[in-house]
C-alpha cells in the first residue's frame, strides 16, 4: 500500500526553525522521494481559533504567511495538496461524531494538551479551559482520518495526538463494525534534537512563546537572537559544558561539515569542536559567531525565496483554493463512508425502511 501523508500547522504566526527541522524538512524529503499516493498539508485555522477565539484577524493574516513559508522551503504544489481546514466542512462533522468515542478524562490526560493548558494559563484563569482547546486532538483525528492518512511527519509533541487518533480509529471501526478508518503512525526526525527544538530561552520553540528564530528573519535579527542565548559564565580556560547548552543544541540541529570548512576550518566537524570546547579555551562568543554564520546560511535562501514568492500573492491564494477543492472531495467521500457505517445516512433506503415499518 502506498502512503497517504498528512500534516499541518496552525496559522498563528510565521514558521520558525523548530518547524523546519521538526517537520518541514521531513515533508520535503518525503515529497522528493515521491513514494506516496497523495500528500496533504493542512493549514489548521479551526485549531488556531481554539486558543485565539477573540483574535480571528491574527489567524486570517497568518494563512498567507504560512503558505509563503511552505513554498519557500521547497514544498511543491505540483506534488502536494495544500488545504484550509475551516473550508472543509466534513472535518467538523467528523469531529462531532468522534467526540462521542472519547471520554473527558482521556482528553485531559493528553500530556501535550496538559502542558499547553499550563503554558496558556487556562488552568489558573477564572474562565477555565475552552472546551474547543481541550478537545482539539479529536479534531486532529478528524483531519488525519478524513484523508485516510497513514503517515504523519511531525515533531514529538504530536505523538499523543497520533496515539489519540489511533484509539479513535480502533474504537470507531469496532463500534460500527467497519474498517473504513485507517490507523496512522508518526514520521519523526532521526536527529533527537530536532524532535523538539528549544527556543532561544530554553522552553520549546513555539510561535506563542516569543522565543523563535523565524525562517523569514533578516540577518541582523538572527544575529541578535543568537547573541541573546544565555551561556554559563566561566573563565576562558575552564572546560565548556555541553549539557543544556542551547548554542550547541542548535549546532547539532543545523551545522554541517561544509559549514566548518567555510566558517571554522580549525575543526572538521561538530564532534571535534565539542571535544575542544569541553577541554576549555574556546569562548562562548566564538561559538555564537560560528552559530550566527550557520543560521544565516540556513535561513537566507529560504528568506530570499519567500520574498520573491510574496510578489505574487494571487498565485498562492489560487494554489490554496485548488488544493482545498481537492481535499473536500476526499474528505466528503470519507464522511459518506463514516455516516454509512454509523447508519445515519438518511437516504432512500431509510425512507423505505421507515415507511414499511409503519405500514
Ligand atoms: P503554537 O505556539 O501556535 O502552538 P507552534 O510553534 O507550536 O505554534 P504548531 O503549528 O503547533 O507550531 O506545530 C506545527 C508542527 O511543527 C507540529 O508538527 C510540531 O510538532 C512541529 N513543531 C512545532 N514546534 C516545534 C519545535 N520546537 N521543534 C520541533 N518541531 C516543532
Ligand atoms: Mg503548537
Coordinates of C-alpha atoms and ligand atoms in Angstrom, one line a residue:
X1 CA 0.0 0.0 0.0
X2 CA 1.3 3.4 -0.9
X3 CA 1.4 6.1 1.8
X4 CA -1.1 8.8 2.3
X5 CA 0.7 11.6 4.1
X6 CA -1.0 14.4 6.0
X7 CA 0.5 17.1 8.2
X8 CA -0.3 20.7 9.1
X9 CA 0.3 23.8 11.1
X10 CA -1.7 26.4 13.0
X11 CA -1.7 29.8 11.3
X12 CA -0.8 31.5 14.5
X13 CA 2.4 33.1 13.2
X14 CA 5.2 32.7 10.6
X15 CA 7.0 29.3 10.7
X16 CA 10.3 29.0 12.6
X17 CA 13.4 26.9 12.6
X18 CA 11.8 24.4 15.0
X19 CA 9.1 23.7 12.4
X20 CA 11.9 23.5 9.8
X21 CA 13.9 20.7 11.5
X22 CA 10.9 19.1 13.3
X23 CA 8.6 18.7 10.4
X24 CA 9.1 20.8 7.2
X25 CA 12.4 19.1 6.2
X26 CA 10.8 15.7 6.6
X27 CA 7.9 16.8 4.4
X28 CA 10.3 17.9 1.7
X29 CA 12.2 14.7 2.0
X30 CA 9.0 12.6 1.6
X31 CA 7.8 14.8 -1.2
X32 CA 11.1 14.3 -3.1
X33 CA 11.2 10.6 -2.5
X34 CA 7.7 10.5 -4.2
X35 CA 6.8 7.2 -2.7
X36 CA 3.2 8.2 -1.8
X37 CA -0.3 8.2 -3.3
X38 CA -1.1 11.7 -2.0
X39 CA 0.3 14.2 0.4
X40 CA -1.9 16.8 2.1
X41 CA -0.7 19.8 4.0
X42 CA -3.5 21.4 6.1
X43 CA -3.5 24.9 7.5
X44 CA -5.3 24.3 10.7
X45 CA -7.2 27.6 11.2
X46 CA -10.0 26.0 13.2
X47 CA -7.4 24.6 15.6
X48 CA -5.8 28.1 15.7
X49 CA -9.1 29.6 16.9
X50 CA -9.3 27.2 19.9
X51 CA -7.0 29.5 21.8
X52 CA -7.4 32.6 19.7
X53 CA -11.2 32.9 19.6
X54 CA -11.1 36.6 20.3
X55 CA -8.5 37.3 17.6
X56 CA -9.6 35.8 14.3
X57 CA -7.7 38.6 12.4
X58 CA -4.4 37.0 13.6
X59 CA -5.5 33.7 12.2
X60 CA -6.7 35.2 8.9
X61 CA -3.4 37.2 8.4
X62 CA -1.2 34.2 9.1
X63 CA -2.7 31.9 6.4
X64 CA -0.6 33.5 3.7
X65 CA 2.4 33.8 5.9
X66 CA 2.4 30.0 6.5
X67 CA 1.8 29.3 2.8
X68 CA 4.8 31.5 1.9
X69 CA 7.0 29.5 4.4
X70 CA 5.8 26.2 2.9
X71 CA 6.6 27.2 -0.7
X72 CA 9.9 28.9 0.4
X73 CA 11.3 25.7 2.0
X74 CA 10.6 23.8 -1.2
X75 CA 7.1 22.2 -0.9
X76 CA 5.8 21.9 -4.4
X77 CA 2.1 22.4 -5.2
X78 CA 2.5 20.0 -8.1
X79 CA 3.4 17.3 -5.6
X80 CA 1.4 18.2 -2.5
X81 CA -2.1 19.4 -1.8
X82 CA -2.4 22.5 0.4
X83 CA -5.7 23.0 2.0
X84 CA -7.6 25.2 4.6
X85 CA -9.2 23.4 7.5
X86 CA -12.3 25.6 8.0
X87 CA -13.3 25.3 4.3
X88 CA -13.6 21.5 4.5
X89 CA -16.8 21.1 6.5
X90 CA -16.6 17.3 6.5
X91 CA -13.7 17.8 9.1
X92 CA -16.0 19.5 11.6
X93 CA -18.7 16.9 11.1
X94 CA -16.3 14.0 11.7
X95 CA -15.1 15.7 14.8
X96 CA -18.7 15.8 16.2
X97 CA -19.1 12.0 15.6
X98 CA -15.7 11.2 17.1
X99 CA -16.4 13.2 20.2
X100 CA -18.8 10.5 21.4
X101 CA -16.0 7.9 21.3
X102 CA -13.6 9.8 23.7
X103 CA -14.1 10.4 27.4
X104 CA -13.4 13.7 29.2
X105 CA -10.7 12.2 31.5
X106 CA -9.0 10.7 28.4
X107 CA -8.9 14.2 26.7
X108 CA -7.4 15.8 29.8
X109 CA -4.8 13.1 30.2
X110 CA -3.1 14.1 27.0
X111 CA 0.4 15.3 28.1
X112 CA 0.8 17.9 25.3
X113 CA -2.6 19.4 25.9
X114 CA -1.9 19.4 29.7
X115 CA 1.3 21.4 29.2
X116 CA -0.2 23.7 26.7
X117 CA -3.1 24.5 29.1
X118 CA -0.5 25.4 31.7
X119 CA 1.6 27.4 29.2
X120 CA -1.5 29.5 28.3
X121 CA -2.6 29.9 31.9
X122 CA -6.0 28.4 31.2
X123 CA -5.8 26.3 34.4
X124 CA -5.5 29.3 36.8
X125 CA -7.8 31.6 34.9
X126 CA -11.3 32.0 36.3
X127 CA -12.9 31.4 33.0
X128 CA -11.3 28.0 32.7
X129 CA -10.2 25.9 29.7
X130 CA -12.1 26.4 26.4
X131 CA -13.8 23.1 25.5
X132 CA -12.6 23.5 21.9
X133 CA -9.0 23.8 23.1
X134 CA -9.1 20.7 25.4
X135 CA -10.6 18.6 22.6
X136 CA -8.5 19.8 19.7
X137 CA -6.8 16.4 19.4
X138 CA -10.2 15.0 18.4
X139 CA -10.4 17.5 15.6
X140 CA -6.9 16.5 14.6
X141 CA -8.1 12.9 14.4
X142 CA -10.8 14.0 12.0
X143 CA -8.1 15.8 9.9
X144 CA -6.0 12.7 9.7
X145 CA -8.7 10.1 9.1
X146 CA -10.7 12.2 6.6
X147 CA -7.8 11.7 4.1
X148 CA -7.1 8.1 5.3
X149 CA -3.6 9.3 6.0
X150 CA -1.3 6.7 7.5
X151 CA 2.0 8.7 7.8
X152 CA 2.2 11.9 9.7
X153 CA 5.5 13.9 9.7
X154 CA 5.5 15.8 13.0
X155 CA 7.7 16.8 16.0
X156 CA 7.4 14.6 19.1
X157 CA 4.9 17.0 20.8
X158 CA 2.4 15.5 18.4
X159 CA 2.9 11.8 19.4
X160 CA 0.0 11.9 22.0
X161 CA -2.3 13.2 19.2
X162 CA -1.3 10.4 16.9
X163 CA -2.0 7.9 19.7
X164 CA -5.4 9.5 20.3
X165 CA -6.2 9.2 16.6
X166 CA -5.3 5.5 16.6
X167 CA -7.6 5.0 19.6
X168 CA -10.5 6.7 17.8
X169 CA -9.9 4.7 14.6
X170 CA -9.9 1.4 16.6
X171 CA -13.0 2.5 18.6
X172 CA -14.9 3.7 15.5
X173 CA -14.1 0.6 13.5
X174 CA -15.0 -1.7 16.4
X175 CA -18.2 0.1 17.4
X176 CA -19.6 0.3 13.9
X177 CA -18.2 -2.9 12.7
X178 CA -16.3 -1.4 9.7
X179 CA -12.8 -0.9 8.5
X180 CA -13.3 2.4 6.8
X181 CA -10.9 4.3 9.0
X182 CA -7.2 3.8 8.7
X183 CA -4.6 3.7 11.5
X184 CA -1.7 6.1 11.3
X185 CA 1.9 6.5 12.6
X186 CA 4.1 9.5 13.0
X187 CA 7.2 10.1 11.0
X188 CA 9.7 11.8 13.4
X189 CA 13.1 13.3 12.6
X190 CA 16.0 10.9 13.1
X191 CA 18.0 13.5 15.0
X192 CA 16.6 13.5 18.6
X193 CA 17.3 17.2 19.0
X194 CA 15.1 18.1 16.0
X195 CA 12.0 16.4 17.5
X196 CA 11.5 19.3 19.9
X197 CA 13.9 22.2 19.2
X198 CA 14.2 24.6 22.2
X199 CA 13.6 28.3 21.8
X200 CA 16.3 30.9 22.4
X201 CA 15.1 30.8 26.1
X202 CA 15.3 27.0 26.6
X203 CA 11.5 26.3 26.5
X204 CA 10.1 24.5 23.4
X205 CA 10.4 26.9 20.4
X206 CA 6.8 27.9 19.8
X207 CA 5.1 30.8 18.0
X208 CA 3.0 31.5 21.1
X209 CA 6.1 31.9 23.3
X210 CA 8.1 34.6 21.5
X211 CA 11.3 32.6 21.6
X212 CA 11.6 31.8 17.9
X213 CA 14.1 32.3 15.1
X214 CA 11.8 32.6 12.1
X215 CA 12.5 31.4 8.6
X216 CA 11.8 34.9 7.4
X217 CA 14.2 36.7 9.9
X218 CA 16.7 39.2 8.4
X219 CA 20.5 38.6 9.1
X220 CA 20.7 41.2 11.8
X221 CA 17.7 39.8 13.6
X222 CA 19.2 36.3 13.5
X223 CA 22.4 37.7 14.9
X224 CA 20.7 39.5 17.8
X225 CA 18.6 36.4 18.6
X226 CA 21.7 34.1 18.6
X227 CA 23.6 36.6 20.8
X228 CA 20.7 36.6 23.3
X229 CA 21.1 32.9 24.0
X230 CA 22.3 32.6 27.6
X231 CA 25.6 30.9 28.2
X232 CA 27.0 29.6 31.5
X233 CA 29.5 32.1 32.9
X234 CA 33.1 30.7 33.1
X235 CA 36.7 31.7 32.6
X236 CA 38.0 31.1 29.1
X237 CA 40.3 28.2 30.2
X238 CA 37.7 26.4 32.2
X239 CA 36.0 23.4 30.5
X240 CA 32.9 24.3 28.5
X241 CA 29.7 22.4 29.4
X242 CA 27.6 20.9 26.6
X243 CA 24.6 19.8 28.8
X244 CA 21.7 22.2 28.3
X245 CA 23.9 24.4 26.1
X246 CA 21.4 25.9 23.6
X247 CA 24.1 27.1 21.2
X248 CA 25.4 23.6 20.8
X249 CA 21.9 22.2 20.5
X250 CA 21.4 24.5 17.5
X251 CA 24.7 23.4 16.1
X252 CA 23.6 19.8 16.5
X253 CA 20.4 20.6 14.5
X254 CA 21.8 22.9 11.8
X255 CA 25.6 22.7 11.3
X256 CA 27.2 20.6 8.5
X257 CA 30.8 19.7 7.7
X258 CA 30.6 22.3 4.9
X259 CA 29.8 25.0 7.5
X260 CA 33.0 24.0 9.3
X261 CA 35.0 24.2 6.0
X262 CA 33.6 27.6 5.3
X263 CA 33.5 29.3 8.7
X264 CA 35.5 27.3 11.2
X265 CA 38.3 25.4 9.3
X266 CA 40.2 24.6 12.5
X267 CA 37.7 21.8 13.0
X268 CA 36.4 19.2 10.5
X269 CA 33.1 18.6 12.2
X270 CA 31.0 19.2 15.3
X271 CA 32.4 16.3 17.3
X272 CA 35.9 17.8 17.1
X273 CA 34.6 21.2 18.1
X274 CA 32.7 19.7 21.1
X275 CA 35.8 17.8 22.3
X276 CA 37.9 21.0 22.1
X277 CA 35.2 23.1 23.8
X278 CA 34.9 20.6 26.7
X279 CA 38.7 20.9 27.3
X280 CA 38.5 24.7 27.7
X281 CA 40.0 27.6 25.8
X282 CA 37.0 28.3 23.4
X283 CA 34.8 31.2 24.5
X284 CA 31.0 31.2 24.0
X285 CA 31.4 34.4 21.9
X286 CA 33.3 32.3 19.3
X287 CA 30.7 29.6 19.3
X288 CA 27.9 32.1 18.9
X289 CA 29.8 33.8 16.0
X290 CA 30.0 30.4 14.2
X291 CA 26.4 29.7 15.0
X292 CA 25.3 33.0 13.5
X293 CA 27.0 32.0 10.3
X294 CA 25.4 28.6 10.3
X295 CA 21.9 30.0 11.0
X296 CA 22.2 32.8 8.4
X297 CA 23.4 30.3 5.8
X298 CA 20.4 28.1 6.5
X299 CA 17.8 30.8 6.6
X300 CA 19.0 33.3 3.9
X301 CA 18.0 31.2 0.8
X302 CA 14.6 30.5 2.3
X303 CA 14.0 34.1 3.2
X304 CA 15.0 35.3 -0.2
X305 CA 12.7 32.8 -2.0
X306 CA 9.9 33.9 0.4
X307 CA 10.4 37.5 -0.6
X308 CA 10.2 36.5 -4.3
X309 CA 7.1 34.5 -3.7
X310 CA 5.4 37.3 -1.9
X311 CA 5.3 39.4 -5.1
X312 CA 2.5 37.1 -6.4
X313 CA 0.0 36.5 -3.6
X314 CA -2.8 35.8 -6.1
X315 CA -1.0 32.6 -7.3
X316 CA -0.6 31.5 -3.7
X317 CA -4.3 32.0 -3.0
X318 CA -5.1 30.0 -6.1
X319 CA -2.9 27.1 -5.0
X320 CA -4.7 27.0 -1.7
X321 CA -8.1 27.3 -3.3
X322 CA -7.5 24.5 -5.8
X323 CA -6.0 22.2 -3.0
X324 CA -8.9 22.9 -0.7
X325 CA -11.3 21.8 -3.5
X326 CA -9.5 18.5 -4.0
X327 CA -9.3 18.0 -0.2
X328 CA -13.1 18.5 0.0
X329 CA -13.6 15.6 -2.5
X330 CA -11.5 13.2 -0.4
X331 CA -13.0 14.3 3.0
X332 CA -16.6 14.1 1.7
X333 CA -16.0 10.6 0.5
X334 CA -14.8 9.5 3.9
X335 CA -17.6 11.3 5.7
X336 CA -20.1 9.5 3.5
X337 CA -18.5 6.1 4.5
X338 CA -18.5 7.1 8.1
X339 CA -22.1 8.0 8.1
X340 CA -22.9 4.8 6.2
X341 CA -21.1 2.8 8.9
X342 CA -23.0 4.6 11.6
X343 CA -26.3 4.2 9.9
X344 CA -27.0 7.9 9.8
X345 CA -27.2 8.4 6.0
X346 CA -30.9 9.1 5.8
X347 CA -31.3 8.1 2.2
X348 CA -34.0 6.4 0.1
X349 CA -33.4 3.1 2.0
X350 CA -34.1 4.8 5.3
X351 CA -37.3 6.2 3.9
X352 CA -38.4 2.8 2.6
X353 CA -37.5 1.1 5.8
X354 CA -39.5 3.5 8.0
X355 CA -42.5 3.6 5.7
X356 CA -42.6 -0.2 5.7
X357 CA -42.2 -0.3 9.5
X358 CA -45.3 1.8 9.9
X359 CA -47.4 0.4 7.2
Ligands
LIG1 P1 1.7 27.4 18.6 O1 2.5 28.1 19.6 O2 0.6 28.3 18.0 O3 1.1 26.1 19.0 P2 3.9 26.0 17.3 O4 5.1 26.8 17.1 O5 3.8 25.0 18.5 O6 2.7 27.1 17.4 P3 2.4 24.3 15.6 O7 1.6 24.9 14.4 O8 1.6 23.9 16.8 O9 3.6 25.3 16.0 O10 3.2 23.0 15.1 C1 3.3 22.5 13.8 C2 4.2 21.4 13.6 O11 5.6 21.8 13.9 C3 4.0 20.2 14.5 O12 4.2 19.0 13.7 C4 5.0 20.3 15.6 O13 5.4 19.0 16.1 C5 6.2 20.9 14.9 N1 6.9 21.8 15.8 C6 6.5 22.9 16.4 N2 7.4 23.4 17.2 C7 8.5 22.6 17.1 C8 9.8 22.6 17.7 N3 10.2 23.5 18.6 N4 10.6 21.5 17.4 C9 10.3 20.6 16.5 N5 9.0 20.5 15.9 C10 8.2 21.5 16.2
LIG2 MG1 1.9 24.0 18.9

